[in-house]
Amino acid sequence: MTIRFAGDSGDGMQLTGMQFTATTATVGNDLATFPDFPAEIRAPAGTRAGVSGYQIHFSSRDIYTPGDDPSVLVAMNPAALITNYKDLKPGGILLVNTGAFTESDLKKAGLDSNPLTDGTLSGYRVVKEDINQRTMEALADTELSKKDKLRCKNFYTLGMVYWLYSRPLEPTMEWLKEKFAKKPELAEANTKALKAGYNHGELLRLFQGHYEVPKVENAPKGTYRNIMGNEALAIGLVAGARLAGLKAFLGSYPITPATDILQHMSLLKNYDVITCQMEDEIAGICTAIGASFAGRLGMTTTSGPGLALKTEAAGLAVITELPLVIVDVQRGGPSTGLPTKVEQSDLLQAMFGRNGEAPIPVIACATPSDAFDCAVEACRIATQYMTPVLLLSDNYIANGAEPWKLPVIDELKPFPVEFATDPEGFSPYSRDEKLARNWAKPGTPGLMHRIGGLEKDAVTGNVSYDPENHMKMTEIREAKIMGIRDSIPTPQPHGAESGDLLVVAWGSTMGATRAAVERLHKEGVTVAHLHLRHIWPLPQGLDEIFSRYKKIVVPEMNMGQLARLLQSEYPDYRFKKFSKVMGKPFRARELKAHFAEILEEK
């Protein structure tokens, strides 16, 4: 089932959706979510620009996406209704708060007529309810102001939807008690509203019945929790530092949609984490480089505009060959662009956005829970190869949620760092079999050496302007990065081992792509999905995989950046582009339709 909550940005739709998500995770369903909110801090109330939405897809089996079309749409005002109703499945349930459909409300939404009465909604099962009035009645015996009572209407609505889908109230009631521990009157009021909404559905049977979605029966055993992508990244970065035997340092500047990583990591001081909110993006990455120079594992988080500002300092990390993890949570661009919408358009910036020959490995998260594993992997590569690493996430992953099976700590493979301590024959540019140079903490007796942005002598580390030496150092840095391929696995196609079509994807397109391919596969089409986590260097063995399929398509939320990269690296194959740059993720349905068109092409 798929539900979308939509209302004004002050109606608490994100909170409502997150509570439904948390409860659904407790019940044991698989789930995926898609929050969608305006960029304005407070857009004019009741306008289309101020609509905030939250979609959740939940099931008794494994799912990969937040769903194509909602089965239920909750619309708290006319603007929310008119901007979302076309996505609702034909015959789907539409729960409308009629208390917000006054002439003034319709005018704010830019409507000339009332869609509840003009036939606009004739193809849906419309449930009209004055939720404003019902909430006021439920809280009549409380001493809250009218304004505060109306703020509880989202929990009244949540109670109605809980009844519709047979969800328990207890997890939300416990959350309210904890959330408003210092204001018990608010906890009590929201709890009353929640129960009243549930009872309203129970007594009046507004929805002609209700549904049950049983828990996933064959899920791998273990302890699960609900997790969002940014939080998974924060936990993964701390875990990665500890697996390296280092202490984490995060130097960052707040930017949508990456700020939550800084906020989450600031709560992990008990794991020897230091976080510094710096005055700008440049200071954020420079403090992280300084932390790595001092023997910690430096990290910095940002989005596309901030990554552009960090460019020169990223080159400094390349030439000093210090470990550094740079997280880019992508959003719509260019410039400020669409700060709360999703895009994958920073790939080529991550690949080439530095002056000189400055190769940096690039990896990309696929889902909120995958963000943990990718963060650990970024830390491994950074420390084992003494290099900065770019880790790409995006707004869809950052604010999306799904169940995460907690890893068994003892089963996480450590990759401890060994600092240079012996002054006998020490050189800062002595290298191991991976071509990673020595890492010496400043202040270690007898290990004084030069470090900085000027080119270094390949042996002594002193400043060098020798042409042959610069050529040699450039080749070494390149060979070191390309050598990372020896430590990463070749991804395997999901679906047909060979056949008519291979879909190559990366990042958050994974879920919709996997779902679309599986639907085609069930129809007898020989199609497969190959998902890339390591974007640079590309894994070994891709050439052989590409050779097994007649056609290859690359769906991306950009204008074809990975396709362009693959075409340059594998010129013997033709990579078809399929681009979407709308601030919204792919839907499995649209991907399936496009793949079918490609299969029909002569």
Coordinates of C-alpha atoms in Angstrom, one line a residue:
M1 CA 0.0 0.0 0.0
T2 CA 1.1 3.6 -0.6
I3 CA -0.1 6.6 1.3
R4 CA 0.7 10.3 0.7
F5 CA 0.1 12.9 3.4
A6 CA -0.2 16.4 2.0
G7 CA -0.9 19.8 3.5
D8 CA 0.5 23.2 4.3
S9 CA 4.1 23.3 5.5
G10 CA 2.7 24.3 8.9
D11 CA 0.3 21.3 9.1
G12 CA 2.9 18.8 10.4
M13 CA 2.7 16.5 7.4
Q14 CA 6.4 15.5 7.7
L15 CA 5.9 14.6 11.4
T16 CA 2.7 12.8 10.6
G17 CA 4.4 10.7 7.9
M18 CA 7.4 10.0 10.1
Q19 CA 5.2 8.7 12.9
F20 CA 3.3 6.5 10.5
T21 CA 6.6 5.2 9.2
A22 CA 8.0 4.5 12.7
T23 CA 4.8 2.6 13.6
T24 CA 4.9 0.7 10.3
A25 CA 8.5 -0.3 11.0
T26 CA 7.5 -1.5 14.5
V27 CA 4.7 -3.7 13.0
G28 CA 7.4 -5.4 10.8
N29 CA 6.5 -4.2 7.3
D30 CA 9.1 -3.4 4.7
L31 CA 8.9 0.2 3.7
A32 CA 10.3 3.1 1.8
T33 CA 9.5 6.8 2.1
F34 CA 9.7 10.0 0.1
P35 CA 9.4 13.3 1.9
D36 CA 8.7 16.3 -0.3
F37 CA 8.7 19.8 1.2
P38 CA 9.1 23.4 0.0
A39 CA 12.4 25.2 -0.2
E40 CA 11.0 28.3 1.5
I41 CA 11.3 28.3 5.3
R42 CA 7.7 29.5 5.5
A43 CA 5.9 29.9 2.2
P44 CA 2.6 31.8 2.3
A45 CA 0.0 29.6 4.1
G46 CA -2.4 27.8 1.9
T47 CA -0.6 28.4 -1.4
R48 CA 0.7 25.7 -3.8
A49 CA 4.3 26.8 -3.1
G50 CA 3.8 25.9 0.5
V51 CA 2.5 22.4 0.1
S52 CA 4.5 19.7 2.1
G53 CA 4.1 16.0 1.3
Y54 CA 5.2 12.7 2.7
Q55 CA 4.7 9.4 0.9
I56 CA 5.2 6.0 2.4
H57 CA 5.1 2.6 0.6
F58 CA 4.8 -0.4 2.9
S59 CA 4.4 -4.1 2.3
S60 CA 4.5 -7.7 3.6
R61 CA 7.3 -8.4 1.1
D62 CA 10.5 -6.7 0.0
I63 CA 10.0 -3.4 -1.8
Y64 CA 12.5 -1.0 -3.5
T65 CA 10.6 2.3 -3.9
P66 CA 8.3 4.7 -2.1
G67 CA 5.6 3.6 -4.6
D68 CA 4.5 5.0 -8.0
D69 CA 0.9 6.1 -7.3
P70 CA -0.7 6.5 -3.8
S71 CA -3.6 4.3 -2.8
V72 CA -4.6 6.9 -0.3
L73 CA -4.1 10.7 -0.4
V74 CA -4.7 12.8 2.7
A75 CA -5.2 16.4 1.6
M76 CA -5.4 19.0 4.4
N77 CA -6.3 22.0 2.2
P78 CA -7.2 22.9 -1.4
A79 CA -3.5 23.6 -2.5
A80 CA -2.5 20.1 -1.2
L81 CA -5.4 18.5 -3.1
I82 CA -4.9 20.2 -6.4
T83 CA -1.2 19.6 -6.6
N84 CA -1.4 15.9 -5.7
Y85 CA -4.7 14.4 -6.7
K86 CA -3.6 13.4 -10.2
D87 CA -1.0 11.1 -8.7
L88 CA -3.7 9.1 -6.9
K89 CA -4.6 5.7 -8.3
P90 CA -8.0 5.5 -10.1
G91 CA -10.6 4.6 -7.5
G92 CA -8.1 5.5 -4.7
I93 CA -9.2 6.9 -1.4
L94 CA -9.1 10.7 -1.0
L95 CA -9.4 11.9 2.6
V96 CA -10.1 15.7 2.5
N97 CA -10.2 18.1 5.4
T98 CA -13.3 20.1 4.4
G99 CA -12.6 22.5 7.3
A100 CA -9.9 24.2 5.1
F101 CA -12.1 24.7 2.0
T102 CA -13.5 28.1 2.5
E103 CA -13.6 30.7 -0.3
S104 CA -10.4 32.3 1.1
D105 CA -8.6 28.9 1.1
L106 CA -9.7 28.3 -2.5
K107 CA -8.4 31.7 -3.5
K108 CA -5.0 31.1 -1.9
A109 CA -4.7 27.9 -3.9
G110 CA -5.4 29.8 -7.1
L111 CA -8.8 27.9 -7.7
D112 CA -11.8 29.4 -9.4
S113 CA -14.1 26.6 -8.2
N114 CA -14.3 24.0 -5.5
P115 CA -12.8 20.7 -6.7
L116 CA -15.0 18.9 -4.1
T117 CA -18.2 19.9 -5.9
D118 CA -17.2 20.6 -9.6
G119 CA -16.6 17.0 -10.6
T120 CA -12.8 17.2 -10.5
L121 CA -12.7 14.2 -8.2
S122 CA -15.3 11.9 -9.9
G123 CA -12.8 9.1 -10.4
Y124 CA -11.9 8.7 -6.7
R125 CA -13.5 7.5 -3.5
V126 CA -13.7 10.8 -1.7
V127 CA -14.1 10.9 2.1
K128 CA -15.0 14.4 3.2
E129 CA -14.4 15.3 6.9
D130 CA -14.1 18.6 8.7
I131 CA -11.0 17.6 10.6
N132 CA -10.6 21.1 12.0
Q133 CA -14.0 20.9 13.7
R134 CA -13.5 17.3 14.8
T135 CA -10.2 18.1 16.5
M136 CA -11.8 21.1 18.3
E137 CA -14.6 18.8 19.6
A138 CA -12.1 16.2 20.7
L139 CA -10.1 18.8 22.7
A140 CA -13.1 20.8 24.0
D141 CA -12.3 19.9 27.7
T142 CA -8.6 21.0 27.4
E143 CA -7.4 24.5 28.4
L144 CA -5.3 25.0 25.2
S145 CA -5.9 28.0 23.0
K146 CA -7.9 27.5 19.7
K147 CA -4.6 27.8 17.8
D148 CA -2.9 25.1 19.8
K149 CA -5.9 22.8 19.5
L150 CA -5.9 23.1 15.7
R151 CA -2.2 22.2 15.7
C152 CA -3.3 18.8 16.9
K153 CA -5.3 18.1 13.7
N154 CA -2.4 16.2 12.1
F155 CA -2.6 13.6 14.9
Y156 CA -6.4 13.4 14.5
T157 CA -5.8 12.6 10.9
L158 CA -3.0 10.2 11.8
G159 CA -5.5 8.3 14.0
M160 CA -8.0 8.0 11.2
V161 CA -5.3 6.5 8.9
Y162 CA -4.0 4.2 11.7
W163 CA -7.6 2.8 11.9
L164 CA -7.7 2.4 8.1
Y165 CA -4.6 0.3 8.0
S166 CA -4.9 -1.4 11.4
R167 CA -1.8 0.3 12.9
P168 CA -1.3 0.3 16.7
L169 CA -1.5 3.7 18.5
E170 CA 1.0 2.8 21.3
P171 CA 4.3 3.7 19.5
T172 CA 3.0 7.2 18.7
M173 CA 1.6 7.6 22.2
E174 CA 4.9 6.7 23.7
W175 CA 6.7 9.1 21.4
L176 CA 4.4 11.9 22.4
K177 CA 5.0 11.3 26.0
E178 CA 8.7 11.5 25.5
K179 CA 8.6 14.4 23.1
F180 CA 6.5 16.6 25.4
A181 CA 7.8 15.4 28.7
K182 CA 8.2 19.0 29.8
K183 CA 4.8 20.0 28.5
P184 CA 2.5 17.1 29.5
E185 CA -0.6 19.1 28.5
L186 CA 0.6 19.0 24.8
A187 CA 1.3 15.2 25.0
E188 CA -2.2 14.7 26.5
A189 CA -3.9 16.8 23.8
N190 CA -2.2 15.2 20.9
T191 CA -2.9 11.7 22.4
K192 CA -6.6 12.6 22.7
A193 CA -6.7 13.8 19.1
L194 CA -5.0 10.6 17.9
K195 CA -7.4 8.4 19.8
A196 CA -10.4 10.5 18.7
G197 CA -9.4 10.1 15.0
Y198 CA -8.9 6.4 15.4
N199 CA -12.3 6.0 17.1
H200 CA -13.9 8.2 14.4
G201 CA -12.9 5.7 11.8
E202 CA -14.0 2.8 14.0
L203 CA -17.4 4.1 14.8
L204 CA -18.5 5.8 11.5
R205 CA -16.8 3.4 9.1
L206 CA -16.0 6.2 6.8
F207 CA -13.8 4.1 4.6
Q208 CA -16.1 1.2 3.9
G209 CA -13.8 -1.1 5.8
H210 CA -10.1 -1.2 6.7
Y211 CA -7.0 -3.1 5.7
E212 CA -4.2 -5.2 7.2
V213 CA -0.7 -5.5 5.8
P214 CA 1.0 -8.4 7.6
K215 CA 4.7 -8.2 8.6
V216 CA 7.4 -9.6 6.4
E217 CA 7.7 -13.2 7.3
N218 CA 11.0 -14.2 5.6
A219 CA 13.1 -11.2 6.5
P220 CA 16.7 -12.1 7.7
K221 CA 16.7 -12.5 11.5
G222 CA 18.2 -9.7 13.5
T223 CA 17.5 -6.4 15.2
Y224 CA 15.9 -3.8 12.9
R225 CA 15.4 -0.1 13.3
N226 CA 14.0 2.6 11.0
I227 CA 16.7 4.8 9.6
M228 CA 17.0 7.9 7.3
G229 CA 19.9 8.3 4.9
N230 CA 21.6 11.2 6.7
E231 CA 21.6 9.5 10.0
A232 CA 22.9 6.3 8.4
L233 CA 25.8 8.3 6.9
A234 CA 26.6 9.8 10.3
I235 CA 26.7 6.5 12.0
G236 CA 28.7 4.9 9.2
L237 CA 31.3 7.7 9.3
V238 CA 31.8 7.2 13.0
A239 CA 31.9 3.4 12.6
G240 CA 34.4 3.7 9.7
A241 CA 36.7 5.9 11.7
R242 CA 36.7 3.4 14.6
L243 CA 37.3 0.4 12.3
A244 CA 40.4 2.3 11.1
G245 CA 41.4 2.8 14.8
L246 CA 41.0 6.6 14.4
K247 CA 38.9 9.3 16.0
A248 CA 36.5 11.1 13.7
F249 CA 36.6 14.9 13.1
L250 CA 33.8 16.6 11.1
G251 CA 34.4 20.1 9.9
S252 CA 31.3 21.4 8.1
Y253 CA 29.1 24.3 7.2
P254 CA 25.3 23.8 7.3
I255 CA 23.6 23.4 3.9
T256 CA 20.4 21.7 2.7
P257 CA 20.1 18.7 2.6
A258 CA 23.4 17.7 4.3
T259 CA 23.0 19.6 7.6
D260 CA 21.4 16.6 9.5
I261 CA 24.7 14.7 9.2
L262 CA 26.5 17.4 11.2
Q263 CA 23.6 17.4 13.7
H264 CA 23.6 13.7 14.1
M265 CA 27.4 13.4 14.5
S266 CA 27.4 16.2 17.1
L267 CA 25.4 13.8 19.4
L268 CA 28.1 11.1 19.2
K269 CA 30.8 12.8 21.3
N270 CA 30.9 9.6 23.5
Y271 CA 32.6 7.9 20.5
D272 CA 35.5 10.4 20.5
V273 CA 33.8 12.4 17.7
I274 CA 34.6 16.1 17.3
T275 CA 32.3 18.2 15.2
C276 CA 33.0 21.8 14.3
Q277 CA 30.4 24.0 12.6
M278 CA 32.6 26.4 10.6
E279 CA 32.0 29.8 9.2
D280 CA 31.9 28.7 5.6
E281 CA 32.4 25.7 3.3
I282 CA 36.2 26.4 2.8
A283 CA 36.8 26.4 6.5
G284 CA 34.9 23.2 6.9
I285 CA 37.1 21.2 4.5
C286 CA 40.3 22.9 5.6
T287 CA 39.8 22.0 9.3
A288 CA 39.1 18.4 8.2
I289 CA 42.4 18.3 6.3
G290 CA 44.1 19.7 9.3
A291 CA 42.5 17.0 11.5
S292 CA 43.8 14.3 9.2
F293 CA 47.3 15.9 9.2
A294 CA 47.2 15.7 13.0
G295 CA 46.2 12.0 13.0
R296 CA 42.4 12.0 13.1
L297 CA 40.2 11.0 10.2
G298 CA 39.0 14.2 8.7
M299 CA 35.5 14.5 7.2
T300 CA 33.3 17.2 5.7
T301 CA 29.7 17.3 4.5
T302 CA 28.0 19.5 1.9
S303 CA 25.8 19.7 -1.1
G304 CA 26.6 20.7 -4.7
P305 CA 27.1 24.5 -4.2
G306 CA 29.3 23.7 -1.2
L307 CA 31.3 21.1 -3.1
A308 CA 32.2 23.8 -5.7
L309 CA 33.6 26.0 -2.9
K310 CA 35.6 23.1 -1.5
T311 CA 37.3 22.5 -4.8
E312 CA 40.7 24.1 -4.1
A313 CA 41.0 22.5 -0.7
A314 CA 40.1 19.0 -2.2
G315 CA 43.1 19.5 -4.5
L316 CA 45.3 20.2 -1.4
A317 CA 44.1 16.9 0.1
V318 CA 45.1 15.2 -3.2
I319 CA 48.6 16.6 -3.3
T320 CA 49.3 16.1 0.4
E321 CA 47.9 12.6 0.1
L322 CA 46.0 12.8 3.3
P323 CA 42.8 10.7 4.0
L324 CA 39.6 12.7 3.9
V325 CA 36.0 11.8 3.4
I326 CA 33.9 14.4 1.5
V327 CA 30.1 13.8 1.5
D328 CA 28.0 15.5 -1.1
V329 CA 24.3 15.2 -0.6
Q330 CA 23.1 16.2 -4.0
R331 CA 20.2 18.5 -4.8
G332 CA 18.8 20.3 -7.8
G333 CA 21.1 22.9 -9.4
P334 CA 22.8 24.9 -10.8
S335 CA 23.5 27.5 -8.2
T336 CA 20.9 27.5 -5.4
G337 CA 18.7 25.6 -7.8
L338 CA 16.1 23.4 -6.1
P339 CA 17.5 23.0 -2.5
T340 CA 14.8 20.6 -1.3
K341 CA 14.4 18.6 -4.5
V342 CA 16.4 15.6 -5.8
E343 CA 19.0 15.4 -8.6
Q344 CA 22.1 13.4 -9.5
S345 CA 23.9 16.2 -11.3
D346 CA 27.1 16.5 -9.3
L347 CA 28.8 13.3 -10.7
L348 CA 31.0 15.1 -13.2
Q349 CA 31.9 17.7 -10.6
A350 CA 32.9 15.0 -8.3
M351 CA 35.0 13.4 -11.0
F352 CA 36.7 16.4 -12.6
G353 CA 35.9 19.4 -10.4
R354 CA 39.5 20.3 -9.5
N355 CA 42.4 22.0 -11.2
G356 CA 45.3 19.9 -12.4
E357 CA 45.5 16.2 -12.5
A358 CA 43.7 15.5 -9.2
P359 CA 42.0 12.1 -9.2
I360 CA 39.7 11.2 -6.4
P361 CA 37.8 8.0 -5.9
V362 CA 34.0 8.4 -6.1
I363 CA 31.4 6.1 -4.5
A364 CA 27.6 6.5 -4.4
C365 CA 24.9 5.4 -1.9
A366 CA 21.8 3.6 -3.3
T367 CA 19.4 3.6 -0.3
P368 CA 19.1 5.1 3.2
S369 CA 20.5 1.9 4.8
D370 CA 23.1 1.5 2.1
A371 CA 24.5 4.8 3.2
F372 CA 26.0 3.2 6.3
D373 CA 28.0 0.7 4.3
C374 CA 29.1 3.3 1.8
A375 CA 30.3 5.6 4.6
V376 CA 32.4 2.7 6.0
E377 CA 33.7 1.9 2.6
A378 CA 34.7 5.6 2.0
C379 CA 36.7 5.5 5.3
R380 CA 38.4 2.3 4.3
I381 CA 39.5 3.6 0.9
A382 CA 40.6 7.0 2.4
T383 CA 42.8 5.4 5.0
Q384 CA 44.2 2.4 3.1
Y385 CA 45.1 4.5 0.0
M386 CA 45.9 7.9 1.7
T387 CA 43.5 9.8 -0.4
P388 CA 40.4 12.0 -0.2
V389 CA 37.2 10.1 -1.2
L390 CA 34.0 11.6 -2.5
L391 CA 30.8 10.0 -1.2
L392 CA 27.7 10.9 -3.2
S393 CA 24.2 10.8 -1.6
D394 CA 21.2 12.8 -2.6
N395 CA 18.1 14.5 -1.1
Y396 CA 16.0 11.4 -1.8
I397 CA 18.3 9.2 0.2
A398 CA 19.0 11.8 2.9
N399 CA 15.4 12.3 3.9
G400 CA 14.0 8.9 2.9
A401 CA 13.6 6.1 5.5
E402 CA 13.6 2.3 5.5
P403 CA 14.1 -0.6 7.9
W404 CA 17.8 -1.3 8.6
K405 CA 19.1 -4.5 10.0
L406 CA 21.7 -3.6 12.5
P407 CA 25.1 -5.0 11.7
V408 CA 26.8 -7.2 14.2
I409 CA 29.7 -5.1 15.4
D410 CA 32.1 -8.0 15.7
E411 CA 31.5 -9.0 12.1
L412 CA 32.5 -5.6 10.7
K413 CA 36.0 -6.0 9.2
P414 CA 38.5 -3.6 10.7
F415 CA 41.2 -1.8 8.6
P416 CA 43.5 -0.4 11.2
V417 CA 45.9 2.4 10.4
E418 CA 49.6 2.1 11.2
F419 CA 51.3 5.4 11.7
A420 CA 55.0 5.8 10.8
T421 CA 57.1 5.9 14.0
D422 CA 60.6 4.7 13.1
P423 CA 63.0 7.5 12.1
E424 CA 65.4 5.0 10.5
G425 CA 65.3 5.8 6.7
F426 CA 62.0 7.6 7.1
S427 CA 60.6 9.4 4.0
P428 CA 57.1 10.9 3.9
Y429 CA 56.8 9.5 0.3
S430 CA 57.9 5.9 1.0
R431 CA 55.0 3.9 -0.3
D432 CA 53.4 0.5 0.4
E433 CA 52.1 -2.0 -2.2
K434 CA 49.0 0.1 -2.6
L435 CA 51.2 3.1 -3.4
A436 CA 49.9 4.8 -0.2
R437 CA 52.5 7.0 1.4
N438 CA 53.7 7.0 5.0
W439 CA 51.4 8.8 7.5
A440 CA 53.4 10.3 10.3
K441 CA 51.8 12.3 13.1
P442 CA 53.3 15.7 13.6
G443 CA 55.5 15.8 16.7
T444 CA 56.7 12.2 16.3
P445 CA 60.4 12.3 17.3
G446 CA 62.7 12.2 14.2
L447 CA 59.9 12.3 11.6
M448 CA 59.9 16.0 10.7
H449 CA 58.9 16.4 7.0
R450 CA 57.4 19.0 4.7
I451 CA 53.7 19.0 3.6
G452 CA 51.6 21.5 1.7
G453 CA 50.3 22.5 -1.7
L454 CA 53.5 22.6 -3.7
E455 CA 54.7 19.6 -5.6
K456 CA 57.1 17.3 -3.6
D457 CA 60.2 15.4 -4.4
A458 CA 59.2 11.7 -4.8
V459 CA 61.9 10.7 -2.2
T460 CA 62.5 13.5 0.3
G461 CA 59.2 15.3 0.2
N462 CA 61.0 18.6 -0.2
V463 CA 59.5 21.2 -2.6
S464 CA 60.4 20.3 -6.2
Y465 CA 60.0 22.1 -9.5
D466 CA 61.7 19.3 -11.5
P467 CA 59.6 18.4 -14.6
E468 CA 60.5 14.7 -14.5
N469 CA 59.6 14.5 -10.8
H470 CA 56.2 16.2 -11.3
M471 CA 55.5 13.7 -14.1
K472 CA 56.4 10.9 -11.8
M473 CA 54.3 12.1 -8.9
T474 CA 51.3 12.7 -11.2
E475 CA 51.6 9.1 -12.5
I476 CA 52.0 7.7 -9.0
R477 CA 48.9 9.5 -7.7
E478 CA 46.9 8.3 -10.8
A479 CA 48.1 4.7 -10.4
K480 CA 47.3 4.7 -6.7
I481 CA 43.7 5.6 -7.4
M482 CA 43.3 3.2 -10.3
G483 CA 44.7 0.5 -8.0
I484 CA 41.7 0.8 -5.8
R485 CA 40.0 -1.5 -8.3
D486 CA 41.9 -4.4 -6.9
S487 CA 40.0 -4.1 -3.6
I488 CA 36.5 -3.7 -4.9
P489 CA 34.2 -6.4 -6.2
T490 CA 32.8 -6.6 -9.7
P491 CA 29.0 -5.9 -9.4
Q492 CA 26.8 -8.6 -10.8
P493 CA 23.7 -8.1 -12.9
H494 CA 20.3 -8.7 -11.3
G495 CA 18.1 -10.6 -13.7
A496 CA 19.0 -12.3 -17.0
E497 CA 22.7 -13.2 -17.3
S498 CA 22.6 -12.1 -20.9
G499 CA 19.9 -10.9 -23.3
D500 CA 18.2 -8.0 -24.9
L501 CA 18.7 -5.1 -22.4
L502 CA 21.0 -4.1 -19.6
V503 CA 20.1 -1.2 -17.4
V504 CA 23.1 0.4 -15.7
A505 CA 22.3 2.7 -12.8
W506 CA 23.8 4.4 -9.8
G507 CA 22.8 6.2 -6.6
S508 CA 19.1 6.5 -5.6
T509 CA 17.8 5.3 -9.0
M510 CA 18.4 1.8 -7.7
G511 CA 15.0 1.1 -6.2
A512 CA 12.9 2.2 -9.2
T513 CA 15.3 0.6 -11.7
R514 CA 15.2 -2.7 -9.8
A515 CA 11.4 -2.7 -9.6
A516 CA 11.0 -1.9 -13.3
V517 CA 13.5 -4.6 -14.4
E518 CA 11.8 -7.2 -12.2
R519 CA 8.4 -6.3 -13.7
L520 CA 9.8 -6.8 -17.2
H521 CA 11.6 -10.0 -16.2
K522 CA 8.3 -11.5 -15.0
E523 CA 6.8 -10.8 -18.5
G524 CA 9.6 -12.9 -20.0
V525 CA 11.9 -10.1 -21.2
T526 CA 15.6 -10.9 -20.9
V527 CA 16.6 -7.8 -19.1
A528 CA 19.0 -7.1 -16.2
H529 CA 19.9 -4.3 -13.8
L530 CA 23.6 -3.5 -13.0
H531 CA 24.0 -1.1 -10.2
L532 CA 27.3 0.7 -9.6
R533 CA 28.5 1.7 -6.1
H534 CA 32.0 2.5 -7.1
I535 CA 31.9 5.2 -9.9
W536 CA 35.6 5.9 -10.0
P537 CA 37.6 3.9 -10.5
L538 CA 35.1 1.7 -12.2
P539 CA 35.2 -1.9 -11.2
Q540 CA 37.1 -4.5 -13.2
G541 CA 35.0 -6.8 -15.4
L542 CA 32.4 -4.4 -16.7
D543 CA 33.6 -4.9 -20.3
E544 CA 32.7 -8.6 -20.2
I545 CA 29.3 -7.8 -18.7
F546 CA 28.4 -5.2 -21.3
S547 CA 29.3 -7.6 -24.1
R548 CA 26.5 -10.0 -23.0
Y549 CA 23.6 -7.6 -23.8
K550 CA 22.3 -6.2 -27.1
K551 CA 21.3 -2.8 -25.7
I552 CA 22.4 -0.8 -22.7
V553 CA 20.5 2.1 -21.1
V554 CA 21.6 4.4 -18.3
P555 CA 18.7 6.2 -16.4
E556 CA 19.9 9.2 -14.4
M557 CA 18.5 12.3 -12.7
N558 CA 20.8 14.4 -14.8
M559 CA 21.5 14.9 -18.5
G560 CA 23.5 11.7 -18.9
Q561 CA 26.6 12.2 -16.8
L562 CA 27.3 8.5 -16.1
A563 CA 26.4 7.6 -19.6
R564 CA 29.0 10.1 -20.9
L565 CA 31.6 8.7 -18.5
L566 CA 30.9 5.1 -19.6
Q567 CA 31.0 6.0 -23.3
S568 CA 34.5 7.5 -22.9
E569 CA 35.8 4.4 -21.0
Y570 CA 34.0 1.7 -23.1
P571 CA 33.8 3.2 -26.6
D572 CA 32.9 -0.2 -28.1
Y573 CA 29.4 0.0 -26.7
R574 CA 26.6 2.4 -27.2
F575 CA 25.1 3.7 -23.9
K576 CA 21.6 5.1 -24.3
K577 CA 20.7 8.0 -22.0
F578 CA 17.4 8.4 -20.2
S579 CA 17.3 11.6 -18.3
K580 CA 14.9 13.1 -15.7
V581 CA 15.7 16.5 -14.2
M582 CA 12.4 17.5 -12.5
G583 CA 13.4 17.5 -8.8
K584 CA 11.5 14.2 -8.5
P585 CA 12.8 10.6 -8.5
F586 CA 12.1 8.1 -11.2
R587 CA 9.0 5.9 -10.9
A588 CA 9.2 2.3 -11.7
R589 CA 6.2 2.6 -14.0
E590 CA 7.9 5.3 -16.2
L591 CA 11.2 3.4 -16.3
K592 CA 9.4 0.1 -17.4
A593 CA 7.6 2.0 -20.2
H594 CA 10.8 3.5 -21.4
F595 CA 12.7 0.2 -21.3
A596 CA 9.9 -1.4 -23.3
E597 CA 10.2 1.3 -26.0
I598 CA 14.0 0.7 -26.3
L599 CA 13.4 -3.0 -26.7
E600 CA 11.0 -2.3 -29.6
E601 CA 13.5 -0.1 -31.4
K602 CA 15.0 -1.6 -34.5

